[in-house]
Short mmCIF file of N, CA and C in Angstrom, two decimals:
data_model
loop_
_atom_site.label_atom_id
_atom_site.label_comp_id
_atom_site.label_asym_id
_atom_site.label_seq_id
_atom_site.Cartn_x
_atom_site.Cartn_y
_atom_site.Cartn_z
N UNK A 245 5.80 -21.48 -7.11
CA UNK A 245 4.81 -20.63 -6.47
C UNK A 245 3.59 -21.50 -6.13
N UNK A 246 3.13 -21.38 -4.90
CA UNK A 246 2.00 -22.18 -4.44
C UNK A 246 0.66 -21.65 -4.93
N UNK A 247 -0.36 -22.46 -4.71
CA UNK A 247 -1.72 -22.15 -5.18
C UNK A 247 -2.25 -20.84 -4.61
N UNK A 248 -2.10 -20.62 -3.32
CA UNK A 248 -2.70 -19.43 -2.72
C UNK A 248 -1.98 -18.15 -3.14
N UNK A 249 -0.68 -18.21 -3.32
CA UNK A 249 0.03 -17.03 -3.83
C UNK A 249 -0.41 -16.74 -5.26
N UNK A 250 -0.54 -17.77 -6.09
CA UNK A 250 -1.04 -17.57 -7.45
C UNK A 250 -2.42 -16.95 -7.44
N UNK A 251 -3.29 -17.44 -6.56
CA UNK A 251 -4.65 -16.91 -6.47
C UNK A 251 -4.62 -15.45 -6.02
N UNK A 252 -3.77 -15.13 -5.03
CA UNK A 252 -3.67 -13.76 -4.53
C UNK A 252 -3.24 -12.82 -5.67
N UNK A 253 -2.21 -13.21 -6.39
CA UNK A 253 -1.69 -12.36 -7.47
C UNK A 253 -2.67 -12.22 -8.63
N UNK A 254 -3.58 -13.19 -8.77
CA UNK A 254 -4.59 -13.14 -9.84
C UNK A 254 -5.85 -12.41 -9.40
N UNK A 255 -5.91 -11.94 -8.15
CA UNK A 255 -7.10 -11.24 -7.65
C UNK A 255 -8.24 -12.16 -7.29
N UNK A 256 -7.94 -13.44 -7.11
CA UNK A 256 -8.96 -14.43 -6.75
C UNK A 256 -8.97 -14.63 -5.23
N UNK A 257 -9.99 -15.33 -4.74
CA UNK A 257 -10.02 -15.68 -3.33
C UNK A 257 -8.83 -16.57 -2.99
N UNK A 258 -8.19 -16.28 -1.86
CA UNK A 258 -7.04 -17.06 -1.38
C UNK A 258 -7.07 -17.06 0.14
N UNK A 259 -6.30 -17.94 0.74
CA UNK A 259 -6.19 -18.02 2.21
C UNK A 259 -4.94 -17.27 2.65
N UNK A 260 -5.13 -16.25 3.47
CA UNK A 260 -3.99 -15.45 3.91
C UNK A 260 -3.12 -16.18 4.92
N UNK A 261 -3.60 -17.30 5.46
CA UNK A 261 -2.80 -18.05 6.42
C UNK A 261 -2.04 -19.21 5.76
N UNK A 262 -1.92 -19.18 4.44
CA UNK A 262 -1.13 -20.14 3.70
C UNK A 262 0.33 -20.05 4.15
N UNK A 263 1.02 -21.16 4.39
CA UNK A 263 2.39 -21.13 4.89
C UNK A 263 3.36 -20.31 4.03
N UNK A 264 3.24 -20.38 2.71
CA UNK A 264 4.12 -19.61 1.83
C UNK A 264 3.91 -18.11 2.04
N UNK A 265 2.65 -17.68 2.10
CA UNK A 265 2.35 -16.26 2.31
C UNK A 265 2.76 -15.81 3.71
N UNK A 266 2.56 -16.65 4.70
CA UNK A 266 3.01 -16.32 6.06
C UNK A 266 4.53 -16.11 6.09
N UNK A 267 5.27 -17.00 5.42
CA UNK A 267 6.74 -16.88 5.38
C UNK A 267 7.16 -15.59 4.67
N UNK A 268 6.49 -15.24 3.59
CA UNK A 268 6.82 -14.00 2.87
C UNK A 268 6.54 -12.77 3.72
N UNK A 269 5.42 -12.78 4.45
CA UNK A 269 5.11 -11.64 5.32
C UNK A 269 6.12 -11.54 6.46
N UNK A 270 6.54 -12.66 6.99
CA UNK A 270 7.54 -12.65 8.07
C UNK A 270 8.87 -12.09 7.55
N UNK A 271 9.28 -12.49 6.35
CA UNK A 271 10.50 -11.94 5.74
C UNK A 271 10.37 -10.42 5.60
N UNK A 272 9.24 -9.97 5.11
CA UNK A 272 8.97 -8.54 4.96
C UNK A 272 9.06 -7.84 6.32
N UNK A 273 8.47 -8.43 7.34
CA UNK A 273 8.47 -7.82 8.67
C UNK A 273 9.89 -7.69 9.22
N UNK A 274 10.75 -8.69 8.95
CA UNK A 274 12.14 -8.59 9.42
C UNK A 274 12.84 -7.40 8.76
N UNK A 275 12.62 -7.20 7.45
CA UNK A 275 13.21 -6.04 6.77
C UNK A 275 12.64 -4.74 7.33
N UNK A 276 11.33 -4.71 7.57
CA UNK A 276 10.71 -3.50 8.13
C UNK A 276 11.21 -3.22 9.53
N UNK A 277 11.43 -4.26 10.33
CA UNK A 277 11.98 -4.05 11.68
C UNK A 277 13.32 -3.34 11.59
N UNK A 278 14.16 -3.77 10.64
CA UNK A 278 15.47 -3.14 10.47
C UNK A 278 15.31 -1.70 9.96
N UNK A 279 14.43 -1.50 8.96
CA UNK A 279 14.20 -0.17 8.41
C UNK A 279 13.69 0.78 9.50
N UNK A 280 12.69 0.35 10.25
CA UNK A 280 12.07 1.21 11.25
C UNK A 280 12.96 1.46 12.47
N UNK A 281 14.02 0.68 12.63
CA UNK A 281 14.96 0.87 13.73
C UNK A 281 16.13 1.79 13.37
N UNK A 282 16.20 2.23 12.11
CA UNK A 282 17.30 3.09 11.71
C UNK A 282 17.20 4.44 12.42
N UNK A 283 18.34 5.07 12.55
CA UNK A 283 18.38 6.41 13.16
C UNK A 283 18.35 7.47 12.06
N UNK A 284 18.22 8.70 12.47
CA UNK A 284 18.09 9.82 11.53
C UNK A 284 19.28 9.95 10.59
N UNK A 285 20.46 9.47 10.98
CA UNK A 285 21.66 9.61 10.17
C UNK A 285 21.94 8.40 9.28
N UNK A 286 21.03 7.45 9.20
CA UNK A 286 21.28 6.22 8.45
C UNK A 286 20.52 6.19 7.13
N UNK A 287 20.64 7.26 6.36
CA UNK A 287 19.94 7.36 5.07
C UNK A 287 20.36 6.26 4.10
N UNK A 288 21.65 5.96 4.03
CA UNK A 288 22.13 4.94 3.10
C UNK A 288 21.57 3.57 3.46
N UNK A 289 21.54 3.23 4.75
CA UNK A 289 20.99 1.95 5.17
C UNK A 289 19.49 1.87 4.85
N UNK A 290 18.78 2.96 5.10
CA UNK A 290 17.35 2.98 4.76
C UNK A 290 17.13 2.74 3.27
N UNK A 291 17.91 3.44 2.45
CA UNK A 291 17.78 3.27 1.00
C UNK A 291 18.06 1.84 0.57
N UNK A 292 19.08 1.23 1.14
CA UNK A 292 19.42 -0.16 0.80
C UNK A 292 18.30 -1.11 1.21
N UNK A 293 17.73 -0.89 2.37
CA UNK A 293 16.64 -1.75 2.84
C UNK A 293 15.41 -1.59 1.96
N UNK A 294 15.09 -0.36 1.56
CA UNK A 294 13.94 -0.14 0.67
C UNK A 294 14.17 -0.79 -0.69
N UNK A 295 15.40 -0.72 -1.20
CA UNK A 295 15.71 -1.35 -2.48
C UNK A 295 15.52 -2.87 -2.40
N UNK A 296 15.83 -3.45 -1.25
CA UNK A 296 15.64 -4.89 -1.05
C UNK A 296 14.17 -5.24 -0.83
N UNK A 297 13.45 -4.37 -0.19
CA UNK A 297 12.06 -4.64 0.21
C UNK A 297 11.06 -4.42 -0.92
N UNK A 298 11.17 -3.28 -1.61
CA UNK A 298 10.14 -2.87 -2.57
C UNK A 298 10.37 -3.48 -3.95
N UNK A 299 9.29 -3.55 -4.72
CA UNK A 299 9.38 -4.02 -6.10
C UNK A 299 10.10 -3.04 -6.99
N UNK A 300 10.14 -1.79 -6.61
CA UNK A 300 10.85 -0.75 -7.35
C UNK A 300 10.77 0.55 -6.60
N UNK A 301 11.87 1.30 -6.61
CA UNK A 301 11.88 2.63 -5.99
C UNK A 301 12.70 3.55 -6.88
N UNK A 302 12.07 4.64 -7.30
CA UNK A 302 12.71 5.59 -8.21
C UNK A 302 13.72 6.47 -7.52
N UNK A 303 14.61 7.01 -8.32
CA UNK A 303 15.64 7.91 -7.83
C UNK A 303 15.02 9.10 -7.11
N UNK A 304 15.61 9.45 -5.98
CA UNK A 304 15.17 10.61 -5.23
C UNK A 304 13.95 10.38 -4.36
N UNK A 305 13.44 9.15 -4.31
CA UNK A 305 12.27 8.86 -3.46
C UNK A 305 12.72 8.43 -2.07
N UNK A 306 11.89 8.71 -1.09
CA UNK A 306 12.22 8.29 0.26
C UNK A 306 10.95 8.01 1.05
N UNK A 307 11.15 7.23 2.12
CA UNK A 307 10.07 6.79 3.00
C UNK A 307 10.52 7.04 4.43
N UNK A 308 9.64 7.65 5.21
CA UNK A 308 9.95 7.89 6.62
C UNK A 308 9.47 6.71 7.47
N UNK A 309 10.20 6.39 8.52
CA UNK A 309 9.70 5.36 9.43
C UNK A 309 8.58 5.95 10.29
N UNK A 310 7.82 5.25 10.84
CA UNK A 310 7.48 3.87 10.73
C UNK A 310 6.75 3.63 9.43
N UNK A 311 7.17 2.57 8.77
CA UNK A 311 6.56 2.14 7.52
C UNK A 311 6.13 0.70 7.70
N UNK A 312 4.93 0.38 7.22
CA UNK A 312 4.41 -0.99 7.33
C UNK A 312 3.84 -1.43 5.99
N UNK A 313 4.08 -2.68 5.65
CA UNK A 313 3.47 -3.29 4.47
C UNK A 313 3.42 -4.80 4.69
N UNK A 314 2.76 -5.52 3.79
CA UNK A 314 2.62 -6.97 3.93
C UNK A 314 3.74 -7.74 3.25
N UNK A 315 4.04 -7.39 2.01
CA UNK A 315 5.00 -8.16 1.21
C UNK A 315 6.13 -7.30 0.68
N UNK A 316 5.86 -6.05 0.37
CA UNK A 316 6.88 -5.13 -0.13
C UNK A 316 7.10 -5.21 -1.62
N UNK A 317 7.31 -6.41 -2.15
CA UNK A 317 7.65 -6.56 -3.56
C UNK A 317 6.52 -6.20 -4.50
N UNK A 318 5.31 -6.01 -3.99
CA UNK A 318 4.18 -5.61 -4.83
C UNK A 318 4.01 -4.08 -4.86
N UNK A 319 4.94 -3.36 -4.24
CA UNK A 319 4.89 -1.89 -4.19
C UNK A 319 5.95 -1.32 -5.13
N UNK A 320 5.52 -0.40 -5.99
CA UNK A 320 6.44 0.34 -6.86
C UNK A 320 6.26 1.82 -6.58
N UNK A 321 7.35 2.47 -6.25
CA UNK A 321 7.36 3.89 -5.92
C UNK A 321 8.18 4.61 -6.99
N UNK A 322 7.57 5.57 -7.68
CA UNK A 322 8.23 6.30 -8.76
C UNK A 322 9.33 7.22 -8.27
N UNK A 323 9.85 8.03 -9.19
CA UNK A 323 10.92 8.98 -8.89
C UNK A 323 10.41 10.15 -8.05
N UNK A 324 11.29 10.62 -7.14
CA UNK A 324 11.04 11.84 -6.38
C UNK A 324 9.71 11.81 -5.63
N UNK A 325 9.36 10.65 -5.11
CA UNK A 325 8.12 10.51 -4.35
C UNK A 325 8.42 10.31 -2.87
N UNK A 326 7.44 10.60 -2.04
CA UNK A 326 7.66 10.67 -0.59
C UNK A 326 6.50 10.06 0.17
N UNK A 327 6.81 9.15 1.08
CA UNK A 327 5.83 8.60 2.02
C UNK A 327 6.21 9.11 3.40
N UNK A 328 5.32 9.83 4.04
CA UNK A 328 5.59 10.40 5.34
C UNK A 328 5.42 9.35 6.43
N UNK A 329 5.57 9.77 7.68
CA UNK A 329 5.54 8.88 8.85
C UNK A 329 4.29 8.01 8.89
N UNK A 330 4.49 6.78 9.36
CA UNK A 330 3.41 5.84 9.69
C UNK A 330 2.55 5.42 8.50
N UNK A 331 3.14 5.35 7.32
CA UNK A 331 2.39 4.88 6.14
C UNK A 331 2.14 3.37 6.29
N UNK A 332 0.93 2.96 5.93
CA UNK A 332 0.56 1.54 5.91
C UNK A 332 0.12 1.21 4.49
N UNK A 333 0.86 0.31 3.85
CA UNK A 333 0.53 -0.13 2.49
C UNK A 333 0.29 -1.63 2.53
N UNK A 334 -0.97 -2.02 2.54
CA UNK A 334 -1.32 -3.44 2.55
C UNK A 334 -1.29 -3.92 1.11
N UNK A 335 -0.16 -4.50 0.73
CA UNK A 335 0.10 -4.83 -0.67
C UNK A 335 -0.14 -6.32 -0.97
N UNK A 336 -1.39 -6.74 -0.85
CA UNK A 336 -1.77 -8.09 -1.27
C UNK A 336 -2.03 -8.11 -2.78
N UNK A 337 -2.09 -6.95 -3.37
CA UNK A 337 -2.17 -6.73 -4.81
C UNK A 337 -1.20 -5.59 -5.10
N UNK A 338 -0.82 -5.38 -6.35
CA UNK A 338 0.13 -4.32 -6.67
C UNK A 338 -0.36 -2.93 -6.23
N UNK A 339 0.58 -2.16 -5.69
CA UNK A 339 0.37 -0.75 -5.40
C UNK A 339 1.40 0.00 -6.22
N UNK A 340 0.92 0.81 -7.15
CA UNK A 340 1.79 1.57 -8.04
C UNK A 340 1.64 3.05 -7.71
N UNK A 341 2.75 3.66 -7.31
CA UNK A 341 2.78 5.08 -6.95
C UNK A 341 3.68 5.77 -7.97
N UNK A 342 3.15 6.79 -8.63
CA UNK A 342 3.86 7.47 -9.71
C UNK A 342 5.02 8.34 -9.24
N UNK A 343 5.49 9.18 -10.15
CA UNK A 343 6.58 10.11 -9.89
C UNK A 343 6.03 11.36 -9.19
N UNK A 344 6.87 11.96 -8.35
CA UNK A 344 6.57 13.26 -7.72
C UNK A 344 5.32 13.21 -6.84
N UNK A 345 5.05 12.07 -6.23
CA UNK A 345 3.88 11.90 -5.35
C UNK A 345 4.29 12.20 -3.91
N UNK A 346 3.42 12.90 -3.20
CA UNK A 346 3.61 13.16 -1.77
C UNK A 346 2.44 12.53 -1.01
N UNK A 347 2.77 11.68 -0.05
CA UNK A 347 1.75 11.00 0.75
C UNK A 347 1.96 11.38 2.20
N UNK A 348 0.93 12.00 2.79
CA UNK A 348 1.01 12.53 4.14
C UNK A 348 1.10 11.46 5.22
N UNK A 349 1.34 11.90 6.46
CA UNK A 349 1.50 10.96 7.57
C UNK A 349 0.23 10.15 7.82
N UNK A 350 0.47 8.92 8.23
CA UNK A 350 -0.59 7.97 8.60
C UNK A 350 -1.56 7.65 7.48
N UNK A 351 -1.11 7.77 6.25
CA UNK A 351 -1.94 7.36 5.11
C UNK A 351 -1.99 5.84 5.05
N UNK A 352 -3.08 5.32 4.49
CA UNK A 352 -3.25 3.88 4.34
C UNK A 352 -3.70 3.57 2.91
N UNK A 353 -2.95 2.70 2.24
CA UNK A 353 -3.33 2.19 0.93
C UNK A 353 -3.62 0.71 1.13
N UNK A 354 -4.89 0.33 0.99
CA UNK A 354 -5.36 -0.99 1.42
C UNK A 354 -5.91 -1.77 0.24
N UNK A 355 -5.24 -2.86 -0.14
CA UNK A 355 -5.69 -3.65 -1.29
C UNK A 355 -6.55 -4.85 -0.91
N UNK A 356 -6.56 -5.24 0.35
CA UNK A 356 -7.26 -6.46 0.77
C UNK A 356 -8.77 -6.27 0.79
N UNK A 357 -9.46 -7.31 0.32
CA UNK A 357 -10.93 -7.37 0.34
C UNK A 357 -11.34 -8.64 1.07
N UNK A 358 -12.35 -8.55 1.90
CA UNK A 358 -12.85 -9.71 2.64
C UNK A 358 -14.29 -9.98 2.25
N UNK A 359 -14.68 -11.25 2.19
CA UNK A 359 -16.07 -11.56 1.84
C UNK A 359 -17.03 -10.86 2.81
N UNK A 360 -18.05 -10.23 2.27
CA UNK A 360 -19.00 -9.50 3.11
C UNK A 360 -20.16 -10.41 3.50
N UNK A 361 -20.84 -10.97 2.55
CA UNK A 361 -22.03 -11.78 2.85
C UNK A 361 -21.70 -13.25 3.07
N UNK A 362 -20.53 -13.68 2.68
CA UNK A 362 -20.15 -15.08 2.82
C UNK A 362 -19.44 -15.27 4.16
N UNK A 363 -20.23 -15.41 5.21
CA UNK A 363 -19.69 -15.44 6.58
C UNK A 363 -18.71 -16.59 6.79
N UNK A 364 -19.00 -17.76 6.23
CA UNK A 364 -18.11 -18.90 6.43
C UNK A 364 -16.76 -18.68 5.74
N UNK A 365 -16.78 -18.09 4.54
CA UNK A 365 -15.51 -17.81 3.86
C UNK A 365 -14.66 -16.84 4.67
N UNK A 366 -15.29 -15.83 5.24
CA UNK A 366 -14.56 -14.87 6.07
C UNK A 366 -14.01 -15.55 7.32
N UNK A 367 -14.78 -16.38 7.94
CA UNK A 367 -14.37 -17.11 9.14
C UNK A 367 -13.18 -18.03 8.82
N UNK A 368 -13.17 -18.59 7.60
CA UNK A 368 -12.09 -19.50 7.20
C UNK A 368 -10.88 -18.75 6.64
N UNK A 369 -10.89 -17.42 6.73
CA UNK A 369 -9.78 -16.55 6.35
C UNK A 369 -9.54 -16.48 4.85
N UNK A 370 -10.59 -16.58 4.06
CA UNK A 370 -10.47 -16.33 2.63
C UNK A 370 -10.55 -14.83 2.39
N UNK A 371 -9.79 -14.35 1.45
CA UNK A 371 -9.84 -12.94 1.06
C UNK A 371 -9.40 -12.83 -0.39
N UNK A 372 -9.54 -11.63 -0.94
CA UNK A 372 -9.01 -11.33 -2.27
C UNK A 372 -8.38 -9.95 -2.18
N UNK A 373 -7.88 -9.45 -3.29
CA UNK A 373 -7.23 -8.14 -3.28
C UNK A 373 -7.38 -7.49 -4.65
N UNK A 374 -7.38 -6.16 -4.66
CA UNK A 374 -7.48 -5.39 -5.90
C UNK A 374 -6.41 -4.31 -5.88
N UNK A 375 -5.73 -4.08 -7.00
CA UNK A 375 -4.61 -3.14 -7.05
C UNK A 375 -5.03 -1.69 -6.86
N UNK A 376 -4.06 -0.89 -6.43
CA UNK A 376 -4.22 0.56 -6.28
C UNK A 376 -3.18 1.23 -7.17
N UNK A 377 -3.60 2.30 -7.84
CA UNK A 377 -2.70 3.06 -8.71
C UNK A 377 -2.82 4.55 -8.39
N UNK A 378 -1.69 5.17 -8.11
CA UNK A 378 -1.62 6.60 -7.80
C UNK A 378 -0.82 7.26 -8.92
N UNK A 379 -1.43 8.19 -9.64
CA UNK A 379 -0.77 8.86 -10.76
C UNK A 379 0.33 9.81 -10.34
N UNK A 380 1.05 10.33 -11.32
CA UNK A 380 2.14 11.28 -11.08
C UNK A 380 1.62 12.57 -10.45
N UNK A 381 2.46 13.13 -9.58
CA UNK A 381 2.23 14.44 -8.97
C UNK A 381 0.94 14.51 -8.16
N UNK A 382 0.57 13.39 -7.54
CA UNK A 382 -0.59 13.36 -6.65
C UNK A 382 -0.13 13.72 -5.24
N UNK A 383 -0.99 14.40 -4.51
CA UNK A 383 -0.73 14.69 -3.10
C UNK A 383 -1.88 14.12 -2.30
N UNK A 384 -1.56 13.19 -1.39
CA UNK A 384 -2.54 12.66 -0.45
C UNK A 384 -2.26 13.28 0.91
N UNK A 385 -3.23 13.99 1.47
CA UNK A 385 -3.06 14.61 2.77
C UNK A 385 -2.95 13.57 3.88
N UNK A 386 -2.64 14.03 5.07
CA UNK A 386 -2.48 13.15 6.22
C UNK A 386 -3.74 12.34 6.49
N UNK A 387 -3.54 11.08 6.83
CA UNK A 387 -4.63 10.21 7.24
C UNK A 387 -5.56 9.75 6.13
N UNK A 388 -5.19 9.96 4.89
CA UNK A 388 -6.02 9.51 3.77
C UNK A 388 -6.02 7.99 3.73
N UNK A 389 -7.18 7.41 3.46
CA UNK A 389 -7.33 5.97 3.27
C UNK A 389 -7.76 5.75 1.83
N UNK A 390 -7.00 4.91 1.11
CA UNK A 390 -7.34 4.55 -0.27
C UNK A 390 -7.76 3.09 -0.25
N UNK A 391 -8.97 2.81 -0.73
CA UNK A 391 -9.56 1.47 -0.68
C UNK A 391 -9.13 0.63 -1.88
N UNK A 392 -9.36 -0.69 -1.80
CA UNK A 392 -8.95 -1.61 -2.86
C UNK A 392 -9.52 -1.24 -4.23
N UNK A 393 -8.67 -1.39 -5.26
CA UNK A 393 -9.10 -1.21 -6.64
C UNK A 393 -9.17 0.22 -7.12
N UNK A 394 -8.78 1.19 -6.29
CA UNK A 394 -8.91 2.61 -6.64
C UNK A 394 -7.73 3.07 -7.49
N UNK A 395 -8.05 3.94 -8.47
CA UNK A 395 -7.05 4.64 -9.28
C UNK A 395 -7.24 6.14 -9.04
N UNK A 396 -6.13 6.82 -8.79
CA UNK A 396 -6.16 8.27 -8.60
C UNK A 396 -5.35 8.89 -9.73
N UNK A 397 -6.01 9.77 -10.50
CA UNK A 397 -5.38 10.38 -11.67
C UNK A 397 -4.29 11.36 -11.32
N UNK A 398 -3.42 11.64 -12.28
CA UNK A 398 -2.29 12.55 -12.12
C UNK A 398 -2.75 13.94 -11.70
N UNK A 399 -1.89 14.62 -10.94
CA UNK A 399 -2.08 16.02 -10.54
C UNK A 399 -3.30 16.22 -9.64
N UNK A 400 -3.78 15.18 -9.00
CA UNK A 400 -4.93 15.28 -8.11
C UNK A 400 -4.46 15.47 -6.68
N UNK A 401 -5.23 16.24 -5.90
CA UNK A 401 -4.97 16.47 -4.48
C UNK A 401 -6.15 15.89 -3.70
N UNK A 402 -5.84 15.08 -2.68
CA UNK A 402 -6.86 14.48 -1.83
C UNK A 402 -6.69 15.04 -0.43
N UNK A 403 -7.73 15.68 0.10
CA UNK A 403 -7.69 16.33 1.40
C UNK A 403 -7.48 15.36 2.55
N UNK A 404 -6.88 15.87 3.62
CA UNK A 404 -6.58 15.08 4.81
C UNK A 404 -7.82 14.38 5.34
N UNK A 405 -7.63 13.15 5.78
CA UNK A 405 -8.70 12.38 6.41
C UNK A 405 -9.71 11.79 5.45
N UNK A 406 -9.53 11.96 4.17
CA UNK A 406 -10.48 11.43 3.19
C UNK A 406 -10.41 9.92 3.09
N UNK A 407 -11.55 9.31 2.74
CA UNK A 407 -11.63 7.88 2.48
C UNK A 407 -12.00 7.72 1.01
N UNK A 408 -11.02 7.28 0.21
CA UNK A 408 -11.19 7.20 -1.24
C UNK A 408 -11.72 5.81 -1.59
N UNK A 409 -13.00 5.74 -1.93
CA UNK A 409 -13.65 4.45 -2.22
C UNK A 409 -13.82 4.21 -3.71
N UNK A 410 -13.65 5.27 -4.53
CA UNK A 410 -13.85 5.19 -5.99
C UNK A 410 -12.71 5.91 -6.69
N UNK A 411 -12.54 5.60 -7.97
CA UNK A 411 -11.51 6.26 -8.78
C UNK A 411 -11.72 7.77 -8.77
N UNK A 412 -10.59 8.50 -8.83
CA UNK A 412 -10.62 9.95 -8.95
C UNK A 412 -9.93 10.33 -10.26
N UNK A 413 -10.50 11.28 -11.00
CA UNK A 413 -9.89 11.69 -12.28
C UNK A 413 -8.64 12.53 -12.06
N UNK A 414 -7.99 12.87 -13.14
CA UNK A 414 -6.82 13.76 -13.11
C UNK A 414 -7.24 15.18 -12.74
N UNK A 415 -6.31 15.89 -12.12
CA UNK A 415 -6.41 17.34 -11.88
C UNK A 415 -7.68 17.79 -11.17
N UNK A 416 -7.96 17.14 -10.03
CA UNK A 416 -9.07 17.59 -9.21
C UNK A 416 -8.63 17.69 -7.76
N UNK A 417 -9.37 18.50 -7.01
CA UNK A 417 -9.28 18.51 -5.56
C UNK A 417 -10.44 17.68 -5.07
N UNK A 418 -10.15 16.68 -4.24
CA UNK A 418 -11.18 15.79 -3.73
C UNK A 418 -11.01 15.65 -2.23
N UNK A 419 -12.12 15.46 -1.51
CA UNK A 419 -12.05 15.30 -0.06
C UNK A 419 -13.34 14.69 0.44
N UNK A 420 -13.29 14.20 1.67
CA UNK A 420 -14.47 13.73 2.35
C UNK A 420 -14.50 12.23 2.60
N UNK A 421 -15.60 11.83 3.27
CA UNK A 421 -15.83 10.42 3.57
C UNK A 421 -17.29 10.11 3.28
N UNK A 422 -17.56 9.47 2.12
CA UNK A 422 -16.58 9.05 1.12
C UNK A 422 -16.05 10.26 0.35
N UNK A 423 -14.85 10.08 -0.18
CA UNK A 423 -14.18 11.15 -0.93
C UNK A 423 -14.97 11.47 -2.20
N UNK A 424 -15.08 12.78 -2.48
CA UNK A 424 -15.75 13.20 -3.71
C UNK A 424 -15.01 14.39 -4.29
N UNK A 425 -15.17 14.62 -5.57
CA UNK A 425 -14.51 15.73 -6.24
C UNK A 425 -15.13 17.04 -5.76
N UNK A 426 -14.28 17.96 -5.34
CA UNK A 426 -14.72 19.29 -4.90
C UNK A 426 -14.70 20.27 -6.09
N UNK A 427 -13.58 20.25 -6.84
CA UNK A 427 -13.45 21.15 -7.98
C UNK A 427 -12.27 20.72 -8.84
N UNK A 428 -12.26 21.15 -10.10
CA UNK A 428 -11.10 20.88 -10.96
C UNK A 428 -9.91 21.72 -10.54
N UNK A 429 -8.73 21.26 -10.89
CA UNK A 429 -7.50 22.02 -10.63
C UNK A 429 -6.83 22.38 -11.95
#
């Protein structure tokens, strides 16, 4: 494993244009091209491609095309969970999705962080990443964006179009931009 991949996995600054990382993303894209080209009757092929692509996928879980991610192997999807159309999971850090989770269409789980005040580092393509964790029985409405480093507690519902910038506790309804707790469930 090269230096930049080690740095990425450790949550440190790394260069996303490192040849090893570029090759891994290209491999992932080839698998996604095949997955996203499947027809409605090719459930077995889709399942096989997801098993090859993802770090783990629980029994009874499924993903609708179009699906996009960076590496795939940093994503774990629990049992009986569902990613709807056009999900984007930028997995430069681990993304852990629990059991019985429903994620609406066009949701984005984004682990990448870019230097804000360090203009030269950003120009030189340095970045870091922070993991995302989604608890069991969470429902993310359509178009939800989950930012780097966020944890969402079990049994929580996040309203459509919300931008989740901070951790959410268990058993709440949350919505908005930025997302905030509306009430307990």
